Coordinates of C-alpha atoms and ligand atoms in Angstrom, one line a residue:
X65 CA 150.8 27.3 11.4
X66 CA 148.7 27.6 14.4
X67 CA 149.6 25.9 17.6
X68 CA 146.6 25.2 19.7
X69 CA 146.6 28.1 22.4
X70 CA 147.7 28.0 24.9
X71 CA 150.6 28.3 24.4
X72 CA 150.3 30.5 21.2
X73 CA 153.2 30.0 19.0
X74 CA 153.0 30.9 15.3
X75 CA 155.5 29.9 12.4
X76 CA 155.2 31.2 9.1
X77 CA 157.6 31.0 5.6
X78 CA 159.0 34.3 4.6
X79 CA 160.5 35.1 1.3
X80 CA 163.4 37.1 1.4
X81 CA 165.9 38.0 -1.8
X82 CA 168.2 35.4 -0.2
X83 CA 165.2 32.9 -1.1
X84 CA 162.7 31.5 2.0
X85 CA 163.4 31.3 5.5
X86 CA 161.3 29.9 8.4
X87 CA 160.5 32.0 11.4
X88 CA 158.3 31.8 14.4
X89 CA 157.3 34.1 17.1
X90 CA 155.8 33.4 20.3
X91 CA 152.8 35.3 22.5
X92 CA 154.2 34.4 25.7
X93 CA 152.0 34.6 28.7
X94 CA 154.5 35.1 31.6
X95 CA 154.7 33.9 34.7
X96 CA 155.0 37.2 36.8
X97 CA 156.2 38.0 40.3
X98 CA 153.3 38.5 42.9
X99 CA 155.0 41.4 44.2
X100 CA 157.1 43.2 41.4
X101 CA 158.1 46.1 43.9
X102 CA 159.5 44.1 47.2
X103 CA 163.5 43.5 47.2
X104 CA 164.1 39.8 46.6
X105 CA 167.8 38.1 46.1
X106 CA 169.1 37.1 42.9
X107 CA 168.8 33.5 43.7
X108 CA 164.5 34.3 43.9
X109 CA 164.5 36.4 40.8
X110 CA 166.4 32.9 39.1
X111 CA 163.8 31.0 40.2
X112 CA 161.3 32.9 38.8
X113 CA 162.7 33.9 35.4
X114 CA 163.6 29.8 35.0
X115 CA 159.9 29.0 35.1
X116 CA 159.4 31.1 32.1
X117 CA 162.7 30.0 30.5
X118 CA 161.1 26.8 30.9
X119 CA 158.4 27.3 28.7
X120 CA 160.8 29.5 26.2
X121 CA 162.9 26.2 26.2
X122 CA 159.8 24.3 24.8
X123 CA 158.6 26.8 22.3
X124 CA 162.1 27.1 21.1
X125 CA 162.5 22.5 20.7
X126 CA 158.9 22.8 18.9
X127 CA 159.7 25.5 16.5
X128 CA 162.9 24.4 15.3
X129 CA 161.2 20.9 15.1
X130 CA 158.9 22.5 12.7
X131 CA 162.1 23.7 10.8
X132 CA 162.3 27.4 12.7
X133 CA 165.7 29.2 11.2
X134 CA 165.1 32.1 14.1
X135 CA 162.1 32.6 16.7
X136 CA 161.6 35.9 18.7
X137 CA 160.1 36.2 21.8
X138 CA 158.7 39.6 23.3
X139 CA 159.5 42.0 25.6
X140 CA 159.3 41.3 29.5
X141 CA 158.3 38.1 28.9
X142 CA 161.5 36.9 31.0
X143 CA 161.5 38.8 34.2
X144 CA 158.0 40.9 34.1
X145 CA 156.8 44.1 34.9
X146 CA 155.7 46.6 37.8
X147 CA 159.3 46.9 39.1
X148 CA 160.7 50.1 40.3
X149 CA 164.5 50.7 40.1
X150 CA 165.4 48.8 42.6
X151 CA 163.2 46.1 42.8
X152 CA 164.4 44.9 39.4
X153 CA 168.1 44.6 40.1
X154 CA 168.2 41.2 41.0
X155 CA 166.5 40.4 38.0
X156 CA 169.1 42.3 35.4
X157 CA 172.1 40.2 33.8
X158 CA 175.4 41.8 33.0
X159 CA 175.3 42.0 28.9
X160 CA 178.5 43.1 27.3
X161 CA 177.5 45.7 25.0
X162 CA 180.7 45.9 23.3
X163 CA 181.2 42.2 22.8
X164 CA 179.2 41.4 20.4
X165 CA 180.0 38.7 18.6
X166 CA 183.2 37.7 20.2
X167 CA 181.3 36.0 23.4
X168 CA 179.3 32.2 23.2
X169 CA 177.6 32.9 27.0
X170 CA 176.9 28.7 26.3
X171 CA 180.6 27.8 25.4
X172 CA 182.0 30.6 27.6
X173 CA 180.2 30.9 30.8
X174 CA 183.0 32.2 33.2
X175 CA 183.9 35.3 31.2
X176 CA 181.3 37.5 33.3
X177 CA 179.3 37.1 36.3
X178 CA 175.9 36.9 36.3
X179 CA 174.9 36.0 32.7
X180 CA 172.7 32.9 33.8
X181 CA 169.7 33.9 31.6
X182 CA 171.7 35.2 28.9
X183 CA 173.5 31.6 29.6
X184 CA 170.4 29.8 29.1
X185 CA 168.8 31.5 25.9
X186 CA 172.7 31.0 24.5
X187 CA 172.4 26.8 25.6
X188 CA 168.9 27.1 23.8
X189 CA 170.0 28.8 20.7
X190 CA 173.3 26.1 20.4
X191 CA 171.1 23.0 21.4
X192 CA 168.6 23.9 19.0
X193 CA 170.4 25.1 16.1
X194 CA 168.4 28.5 15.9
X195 CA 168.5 31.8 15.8
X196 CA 167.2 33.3 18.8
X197 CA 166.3 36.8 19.8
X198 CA 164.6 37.5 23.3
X199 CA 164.6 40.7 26.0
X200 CA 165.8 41.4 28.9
X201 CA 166.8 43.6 32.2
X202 CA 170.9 44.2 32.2
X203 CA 172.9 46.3 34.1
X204 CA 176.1 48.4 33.4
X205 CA 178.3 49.6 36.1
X206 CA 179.3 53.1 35.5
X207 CA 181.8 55.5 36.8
X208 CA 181.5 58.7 38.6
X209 CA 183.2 60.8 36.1
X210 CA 180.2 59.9 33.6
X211 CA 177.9 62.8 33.9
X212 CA 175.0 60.5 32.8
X213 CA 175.7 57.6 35.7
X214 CA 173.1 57.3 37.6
X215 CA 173.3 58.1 41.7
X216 CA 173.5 54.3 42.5
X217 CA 176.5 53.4 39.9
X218 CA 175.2 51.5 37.2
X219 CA 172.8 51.7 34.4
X220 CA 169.9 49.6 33.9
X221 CA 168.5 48.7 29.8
X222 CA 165.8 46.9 29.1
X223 CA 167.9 45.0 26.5
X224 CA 167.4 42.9 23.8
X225 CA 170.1 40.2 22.6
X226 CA 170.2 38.3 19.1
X227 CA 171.7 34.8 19.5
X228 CA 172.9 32.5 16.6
X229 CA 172.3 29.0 16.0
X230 CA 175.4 28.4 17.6
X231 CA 175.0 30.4 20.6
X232 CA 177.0 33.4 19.9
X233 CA 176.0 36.7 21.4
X234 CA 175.8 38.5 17.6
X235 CA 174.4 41.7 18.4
X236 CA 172.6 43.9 22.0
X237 CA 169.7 46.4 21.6
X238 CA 168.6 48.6 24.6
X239 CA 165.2 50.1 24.0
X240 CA 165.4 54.0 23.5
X241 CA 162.2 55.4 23.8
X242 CA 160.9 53.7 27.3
X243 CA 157.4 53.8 28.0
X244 CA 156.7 55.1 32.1
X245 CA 159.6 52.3 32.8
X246 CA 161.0 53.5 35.6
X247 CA 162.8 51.3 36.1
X248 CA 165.5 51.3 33.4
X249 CA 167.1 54.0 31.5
X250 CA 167.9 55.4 28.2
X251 CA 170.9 54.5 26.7
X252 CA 173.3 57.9 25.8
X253 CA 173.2 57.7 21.9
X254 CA 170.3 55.5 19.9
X255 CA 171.8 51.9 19.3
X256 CA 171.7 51.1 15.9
X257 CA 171.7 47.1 16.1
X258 CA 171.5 44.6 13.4
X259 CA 172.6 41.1 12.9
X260 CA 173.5 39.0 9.7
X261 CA 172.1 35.4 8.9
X262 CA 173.1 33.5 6.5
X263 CA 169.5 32.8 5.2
X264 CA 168.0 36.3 5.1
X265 CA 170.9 38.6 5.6
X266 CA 170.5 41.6 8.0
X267 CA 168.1 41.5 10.6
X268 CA 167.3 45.1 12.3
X269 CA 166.1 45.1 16.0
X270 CA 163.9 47.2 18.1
X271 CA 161.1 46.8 20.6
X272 CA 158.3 47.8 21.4
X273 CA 157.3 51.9 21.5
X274 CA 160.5 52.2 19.4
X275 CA 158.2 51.4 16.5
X276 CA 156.4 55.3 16.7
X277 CA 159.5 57.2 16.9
X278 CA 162.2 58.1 13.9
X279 CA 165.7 57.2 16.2
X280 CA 166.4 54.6 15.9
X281 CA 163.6 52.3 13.7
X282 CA 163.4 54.8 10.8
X283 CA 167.1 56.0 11.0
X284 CA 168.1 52.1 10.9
X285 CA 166.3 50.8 8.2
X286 CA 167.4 53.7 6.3
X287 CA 170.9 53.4 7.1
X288 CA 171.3 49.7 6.7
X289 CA 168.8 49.2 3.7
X290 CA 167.0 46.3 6.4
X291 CA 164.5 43.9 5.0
X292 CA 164.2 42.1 8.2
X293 CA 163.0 43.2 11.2
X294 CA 163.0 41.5 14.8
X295 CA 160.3 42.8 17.3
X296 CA 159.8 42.1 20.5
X297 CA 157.1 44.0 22.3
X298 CA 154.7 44.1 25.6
X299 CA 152.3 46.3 24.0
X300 CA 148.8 47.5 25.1
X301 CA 146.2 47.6 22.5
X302 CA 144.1 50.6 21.9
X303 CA 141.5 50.7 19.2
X304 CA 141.0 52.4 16.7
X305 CA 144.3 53.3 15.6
X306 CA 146.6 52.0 17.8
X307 CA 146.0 47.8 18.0
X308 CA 149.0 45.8 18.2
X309 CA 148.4 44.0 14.7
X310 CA 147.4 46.6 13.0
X311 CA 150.2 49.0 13.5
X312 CA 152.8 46.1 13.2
X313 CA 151.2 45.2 9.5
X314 CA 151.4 49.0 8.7
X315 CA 154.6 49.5 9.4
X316 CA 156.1 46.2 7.0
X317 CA 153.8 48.2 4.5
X318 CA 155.2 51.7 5.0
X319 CA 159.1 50.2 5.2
X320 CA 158.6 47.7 2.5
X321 CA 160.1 45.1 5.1
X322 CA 159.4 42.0 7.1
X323 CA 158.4 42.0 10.7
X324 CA 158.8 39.2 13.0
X325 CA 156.7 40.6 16.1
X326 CA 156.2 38.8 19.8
X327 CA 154.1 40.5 22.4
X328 CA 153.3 39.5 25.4
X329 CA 150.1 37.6 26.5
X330 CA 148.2 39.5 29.1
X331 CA 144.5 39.7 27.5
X332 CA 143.4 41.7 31.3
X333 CA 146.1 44.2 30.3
X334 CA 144.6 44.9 26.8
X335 CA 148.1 42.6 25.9
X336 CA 148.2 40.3 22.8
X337 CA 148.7 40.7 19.0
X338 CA 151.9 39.0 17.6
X339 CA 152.9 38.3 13.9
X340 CA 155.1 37.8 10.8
X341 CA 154.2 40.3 8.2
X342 CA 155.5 40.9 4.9
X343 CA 154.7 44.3 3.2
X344 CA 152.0 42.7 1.4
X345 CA 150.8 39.6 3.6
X346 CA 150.3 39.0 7.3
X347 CA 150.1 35.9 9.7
X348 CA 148.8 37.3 12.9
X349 CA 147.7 36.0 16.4
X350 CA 144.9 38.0 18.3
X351 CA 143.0 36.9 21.3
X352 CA 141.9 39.0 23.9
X353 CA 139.5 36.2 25.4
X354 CA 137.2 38.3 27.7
X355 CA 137.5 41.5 26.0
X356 CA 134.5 43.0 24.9
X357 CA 135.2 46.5 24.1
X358 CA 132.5 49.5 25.2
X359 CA 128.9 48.8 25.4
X360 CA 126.7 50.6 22.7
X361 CA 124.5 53.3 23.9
X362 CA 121.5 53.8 21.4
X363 CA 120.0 57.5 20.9
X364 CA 119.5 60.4 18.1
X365 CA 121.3 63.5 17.6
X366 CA 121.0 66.5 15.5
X367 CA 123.0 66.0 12.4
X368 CA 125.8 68.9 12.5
X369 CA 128.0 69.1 9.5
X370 CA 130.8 67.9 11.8
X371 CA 131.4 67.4 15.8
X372 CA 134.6 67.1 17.9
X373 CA 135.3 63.8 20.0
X374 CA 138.0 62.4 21.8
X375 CA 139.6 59.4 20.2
X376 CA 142.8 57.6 21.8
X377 CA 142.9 60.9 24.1
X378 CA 143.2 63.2 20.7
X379 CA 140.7 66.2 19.9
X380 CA 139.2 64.6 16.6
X381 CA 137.1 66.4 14.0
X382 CA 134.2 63.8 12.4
X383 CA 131.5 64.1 10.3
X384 CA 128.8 61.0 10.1
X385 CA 129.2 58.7 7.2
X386 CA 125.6 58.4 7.1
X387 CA 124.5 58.0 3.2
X388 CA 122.6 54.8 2.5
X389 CA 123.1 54.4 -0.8
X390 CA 124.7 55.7 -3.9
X391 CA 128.5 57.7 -3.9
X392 CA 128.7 60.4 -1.8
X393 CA 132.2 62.3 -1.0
X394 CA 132.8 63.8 2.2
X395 CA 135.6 66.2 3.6
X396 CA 136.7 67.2 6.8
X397 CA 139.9 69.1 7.7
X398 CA 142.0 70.4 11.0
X399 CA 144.4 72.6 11.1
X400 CA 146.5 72.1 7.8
X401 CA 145.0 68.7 7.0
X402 CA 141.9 67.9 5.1
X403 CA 140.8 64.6 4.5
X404 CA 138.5 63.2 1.8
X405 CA 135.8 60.5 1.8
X406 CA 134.2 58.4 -1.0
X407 CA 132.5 55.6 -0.1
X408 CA 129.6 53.3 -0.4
X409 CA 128.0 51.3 1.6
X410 CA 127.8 47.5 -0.1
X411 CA 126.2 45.7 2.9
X412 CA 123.4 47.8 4.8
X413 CA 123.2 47.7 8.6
X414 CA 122.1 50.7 11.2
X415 CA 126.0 50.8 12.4
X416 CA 127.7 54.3 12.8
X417 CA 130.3 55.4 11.3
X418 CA 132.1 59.0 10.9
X419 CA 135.4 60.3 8.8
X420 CA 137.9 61.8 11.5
X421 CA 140.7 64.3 11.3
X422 CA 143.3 65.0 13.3
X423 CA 146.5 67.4 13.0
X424 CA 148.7 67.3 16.3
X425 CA 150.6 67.2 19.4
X426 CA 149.6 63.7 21.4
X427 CA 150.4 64.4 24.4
X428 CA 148.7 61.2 27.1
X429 CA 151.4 58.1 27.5
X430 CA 153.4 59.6 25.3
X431 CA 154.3 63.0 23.3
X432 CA 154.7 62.6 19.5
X433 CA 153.2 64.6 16.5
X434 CA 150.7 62.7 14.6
X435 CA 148.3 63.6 11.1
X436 CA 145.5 61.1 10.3
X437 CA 143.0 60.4 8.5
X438 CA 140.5 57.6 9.7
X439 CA 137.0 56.4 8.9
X440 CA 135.9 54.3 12.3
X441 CA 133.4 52.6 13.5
X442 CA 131.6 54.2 16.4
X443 CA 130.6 52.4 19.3
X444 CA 126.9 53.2 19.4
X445 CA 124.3 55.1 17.3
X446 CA 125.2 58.5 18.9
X447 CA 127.8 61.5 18.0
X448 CA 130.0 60.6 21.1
X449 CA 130.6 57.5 20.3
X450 CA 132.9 57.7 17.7
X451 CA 136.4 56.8 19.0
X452 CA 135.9 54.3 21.0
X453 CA 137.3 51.2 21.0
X454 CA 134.9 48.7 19.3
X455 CA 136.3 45.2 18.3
X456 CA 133.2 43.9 15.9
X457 CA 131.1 45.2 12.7
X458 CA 129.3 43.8 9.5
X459 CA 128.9 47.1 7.3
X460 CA 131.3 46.3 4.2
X461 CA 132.0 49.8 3.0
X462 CA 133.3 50.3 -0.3
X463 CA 135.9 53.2 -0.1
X464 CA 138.6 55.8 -1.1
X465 CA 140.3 57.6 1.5
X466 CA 142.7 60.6 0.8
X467 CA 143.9 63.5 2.7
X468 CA 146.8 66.5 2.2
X469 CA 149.4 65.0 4.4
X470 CA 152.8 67.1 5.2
X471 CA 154.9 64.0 6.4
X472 CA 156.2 61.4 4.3
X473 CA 155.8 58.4 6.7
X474 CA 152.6 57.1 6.2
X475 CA 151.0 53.9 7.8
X476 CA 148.3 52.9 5.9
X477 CA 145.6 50.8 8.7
X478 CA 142.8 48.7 7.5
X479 CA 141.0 46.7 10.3
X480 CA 138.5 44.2 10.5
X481 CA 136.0 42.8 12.7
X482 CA 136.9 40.6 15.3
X483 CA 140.7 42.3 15.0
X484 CA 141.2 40.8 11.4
X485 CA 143.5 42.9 9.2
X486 CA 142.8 43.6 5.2
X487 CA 145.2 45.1 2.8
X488 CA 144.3 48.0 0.6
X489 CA 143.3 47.6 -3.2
X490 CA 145.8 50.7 -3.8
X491 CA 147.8 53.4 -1.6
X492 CA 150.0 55.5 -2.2
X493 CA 150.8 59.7 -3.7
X494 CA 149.3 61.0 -5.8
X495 CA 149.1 65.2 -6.7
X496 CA 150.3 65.6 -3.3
X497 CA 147.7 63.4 -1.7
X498 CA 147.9 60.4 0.3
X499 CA 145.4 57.4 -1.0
X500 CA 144.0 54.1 0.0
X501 CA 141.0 52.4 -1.4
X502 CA 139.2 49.4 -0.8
X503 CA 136.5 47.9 -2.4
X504 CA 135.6 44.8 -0.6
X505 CA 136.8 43.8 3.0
X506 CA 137.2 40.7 4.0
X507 CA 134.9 41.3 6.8
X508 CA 132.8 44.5 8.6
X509 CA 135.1 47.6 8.7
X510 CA 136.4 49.0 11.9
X511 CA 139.0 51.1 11.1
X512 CA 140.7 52.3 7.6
X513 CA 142.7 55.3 7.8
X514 CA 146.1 57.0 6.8
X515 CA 148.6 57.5 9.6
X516 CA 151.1 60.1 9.6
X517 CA 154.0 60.3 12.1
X518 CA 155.7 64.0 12.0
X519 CA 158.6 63.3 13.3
X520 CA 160.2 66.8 13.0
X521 CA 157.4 68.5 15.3
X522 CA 157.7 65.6 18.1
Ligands
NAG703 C1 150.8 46.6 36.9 O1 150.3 47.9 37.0 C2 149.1 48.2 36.4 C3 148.8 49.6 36.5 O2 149.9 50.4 36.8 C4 148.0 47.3 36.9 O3 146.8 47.5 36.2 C5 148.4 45.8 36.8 O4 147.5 45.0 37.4 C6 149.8 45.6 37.4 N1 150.2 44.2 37.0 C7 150.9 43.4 37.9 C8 151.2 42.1 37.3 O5 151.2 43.8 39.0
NAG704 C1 182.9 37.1 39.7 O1 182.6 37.4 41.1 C2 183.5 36.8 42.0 C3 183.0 37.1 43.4 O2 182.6 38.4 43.6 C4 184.9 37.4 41.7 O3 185.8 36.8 42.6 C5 185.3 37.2 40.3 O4 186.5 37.8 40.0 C6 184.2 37.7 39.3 N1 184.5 37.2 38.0 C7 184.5 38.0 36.9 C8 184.8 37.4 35.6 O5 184.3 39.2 37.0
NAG705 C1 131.9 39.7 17.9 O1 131.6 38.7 16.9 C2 131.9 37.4 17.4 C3 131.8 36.4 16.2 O2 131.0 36.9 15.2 C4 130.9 37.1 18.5 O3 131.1 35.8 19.0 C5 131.1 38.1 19.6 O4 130.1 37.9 20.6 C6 130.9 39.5 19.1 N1 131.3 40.5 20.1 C7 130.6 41.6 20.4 C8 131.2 42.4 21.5 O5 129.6 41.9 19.8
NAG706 C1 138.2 70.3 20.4 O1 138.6 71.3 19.5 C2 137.6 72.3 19.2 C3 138.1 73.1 18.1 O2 139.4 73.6 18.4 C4 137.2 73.0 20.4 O3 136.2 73.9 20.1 C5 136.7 72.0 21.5 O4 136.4 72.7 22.7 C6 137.8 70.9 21.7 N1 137.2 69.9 22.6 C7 137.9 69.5 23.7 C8 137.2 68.5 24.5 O5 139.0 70.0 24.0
NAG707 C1 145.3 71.0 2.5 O1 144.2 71.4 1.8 C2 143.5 72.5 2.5 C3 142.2 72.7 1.7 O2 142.5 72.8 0.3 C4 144.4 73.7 2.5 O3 143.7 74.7 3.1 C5 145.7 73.3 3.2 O4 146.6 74.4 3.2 C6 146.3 72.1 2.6 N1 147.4 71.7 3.4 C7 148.7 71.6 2.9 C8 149.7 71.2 3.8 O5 148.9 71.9 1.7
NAG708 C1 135.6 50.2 -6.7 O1 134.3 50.7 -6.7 C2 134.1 51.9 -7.4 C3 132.7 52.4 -7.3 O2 132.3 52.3 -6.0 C4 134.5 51.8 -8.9 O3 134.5 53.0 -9.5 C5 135.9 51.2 -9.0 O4 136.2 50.9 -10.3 C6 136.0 49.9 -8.1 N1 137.4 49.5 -8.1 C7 137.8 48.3 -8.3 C8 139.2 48.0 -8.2 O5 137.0 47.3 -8.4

């Protein structure tokens, strides 16, 4: 179900092996502080995080009205962003990490000063009858004689907390692999955080970047055996591998697990793509308004058997995808990866597109070891075009896609025009090759391609 937007707010069924649940997410767009860096008192940074707890209030009346058993909401949507360390102090609320599940913040206000927003999500949760998982700034006084304590005495986590329908703290996440947050830190060991429900057992948590790493999304899943997953994110789309949808549907694919996923609404930031997948269906929101991605520049080139471009800052070997008609297989490889093309084209039209490889070290926002394989859409008619971000298309290519991966964790990403997501006919090993194959997309094809994270060589 699609509310009208705004606000967007999605609910879905999900089957688990505990039978169906409901669950909604919501694509908050919040209400930010003019001047993120200047000191303001605690009493200010109420008043502003109140206006969006507002709104959360509403979302959370309307989706249990709908019959919501647990809603997420993303990251920063509370307090913001742009803060330095300082700056967001007033904003953090004291979370006990260690009480978890022993403290109603509702029932049991006075136990620790200032817990007001962790207070109010708590009243929401209890007055609603809902599970509730949202994230926020909290702080944790430290001592001296911890080697780790930062200069000015506490620490600072950009936290998640899982509420039940009674409002029960039940379980505290603080996001491990921060991205340029400056101001909060890393928690000493990887939390490994999970709640239980009584209508789809388990539910693992994490947020945001977390969702590229091994510690602690892979580690959890692994350890736990999760089928749920709770996701709150403020995540910055990049095309062609890296759009908020797409990743989020490849990863219930690759984990075999559902994904309840709430980003933040900030189409000007490149901000938006929420969803509830399940390994083999997806219910997303998308809507970047004004975005248009890059304009296409028209002009001919010599036809090398491959060329290099930069895609998503990465060194990528192509070769065109050029045949007209008739099956035509085409391979390109870097360093210890070769990936192979068969394709053909079932709806005729003048776009480019090129077969990519890439084997390596990324190393801008971000350093982590990545193999893929990925047939894209370029943004004009010319060689260095491919890898940009392009957001429409109306070839339908029939394809198989395979390459010699070395890692086991595989995201398999199929795009669509107008940022629609498909699912793959098949994927999967076979003779030591990773496949996917598609033979007719719902839509034109932007992006299909196999998605290896190395996690050893990070
Ligand atoms: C936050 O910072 C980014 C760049 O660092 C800037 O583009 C954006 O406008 C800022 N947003 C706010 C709300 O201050
Ligand atoms: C809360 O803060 C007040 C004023 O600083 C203090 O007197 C009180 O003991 C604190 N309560 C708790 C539970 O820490
Ligand atoms: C993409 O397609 C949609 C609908 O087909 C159209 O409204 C929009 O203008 C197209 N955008 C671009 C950048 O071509
Ligand atoms: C990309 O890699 C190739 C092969 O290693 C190299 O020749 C080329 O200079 C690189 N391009 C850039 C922009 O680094
Ligand atoms: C992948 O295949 C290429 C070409 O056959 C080969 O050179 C390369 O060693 C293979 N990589 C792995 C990891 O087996
Ligand atoms: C997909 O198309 C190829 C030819 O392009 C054909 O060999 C194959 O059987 C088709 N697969 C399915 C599942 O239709």
């Amino acid at each position: 179900y699609f509310a009208p937007s705004p606000p967007p707010h999605l609910s879905v069924f999900l089957f688990s092996r505990f039978g169906h649940y409901v669950a909604a997410v919501y694509e908050h767009e919040s209400i930010l502080s003019p001047a993120p860096a200047a000191l303001v008192e605690r009493r200010s940074a109420l008043e502003l995080m109140g206006r969006n707890l507002d709104i959360y209030e509403q979302q959370v009346q309307a989706a249990a009205r709908q019959g919501a058993q647990i809603i997420v909401f993303p990251e920063d949507g509370i307090h913001g962003f742009n803060f330095t360390r300082s700056s967001i102090y007033p904003y953090l609320d004291f979370v006990p990490h260690s009480h978890s599940g022993k403290w109603n913040p509702c029932r049991e206000p006075y136990l620790f000063n200032d817990t007001e927003v962790v207070q109010r999500l708590s009243c929401m949760a209890l007055k609603n009858k809902v599970f509730l998982v949202a994230n926020l700034g909290s702080k944790q006084p430290c001592e001296r004689w911890d080697p780790r304590c930062p200069s000015d005495g506490r620490y600072q986590f950009n936290t998640n907390v899982a509420l039940a329908a009674d409002g029960t703290l039940l379980a505290t996440y603080r996001k491990h692999n921060l991205y340029f947050e400056l101001a909060f830190d890393t928690p000493p060991e990887p939390d490994h955080a999970f709640f239980d429900t009584p209508f789809a057992g388990k539910f693992g948590m994490f947020t945001c970047f977390d969702i590229l790493f091994f510690e602690p999304a892979v580690s959890l899943i692994r350890r736990y055996n999760l089928k749920q997953i709770v996701y709150p994110t403020a995540w910055m789309n990049q095309l062609p591998l890296l759009s908020a949808v797409e990743f989020q549907q490849a990863f219930a694919t690759a984990f075999n697990v559902n994904i309840l996923a709430a980003n933040i609404h900030h189409p000007t930031l490149g901000m938006t793509g929420s969803g509830i997948y399940t390994p083999v269906k997806s219910f997303i929101y998308h809507n970047m308004e004004s975005y248009g991605g890059k304009l296409p520049e028209k002009g001919k080139e010599q036809s090398p058997p491959s060329f290099y471009a930069e895609m998503m800052y990465d060194n990528f070997t192509f070769v065109p995808v050029w045949g007209e008609k008739g099956e035509l297989q085409i391979c390109v490889c870097a360093n210890t990866l070769c990936c192979y093309l068969n394709y053909r084209r079932a709806v005729l039209t003048d776009e480019l597109y090129a077969l990519g490889v890439f084997d390596g070290l990324h190393t801008v926002h971000g350093t982590y070891y990545v193999q893929t394989c990925a047939l894209v859409k370029c943004g004009g008619l010319s060689f260095s075009t491919c890898g940009q971000e392009v957001t429409n298309a109306t070839a339908l290519i029939d394809f198989q896609l395979w390459g010699n991966m070395s890692t086991p964790y595989i995201f398999p990403l199929l795009l669509t025009s107008g940022i629609t997501l498909d699912f793959a006919d098949h994927m999967g090993w076979k003779n030591n090759h990773y496949f996917l194959s598609k033979n007719r997309t719902s839509s034109g094809l932007l992006t299909a391609a196999i998605y290896g994270r190395w996690y050893e060589k990070d």
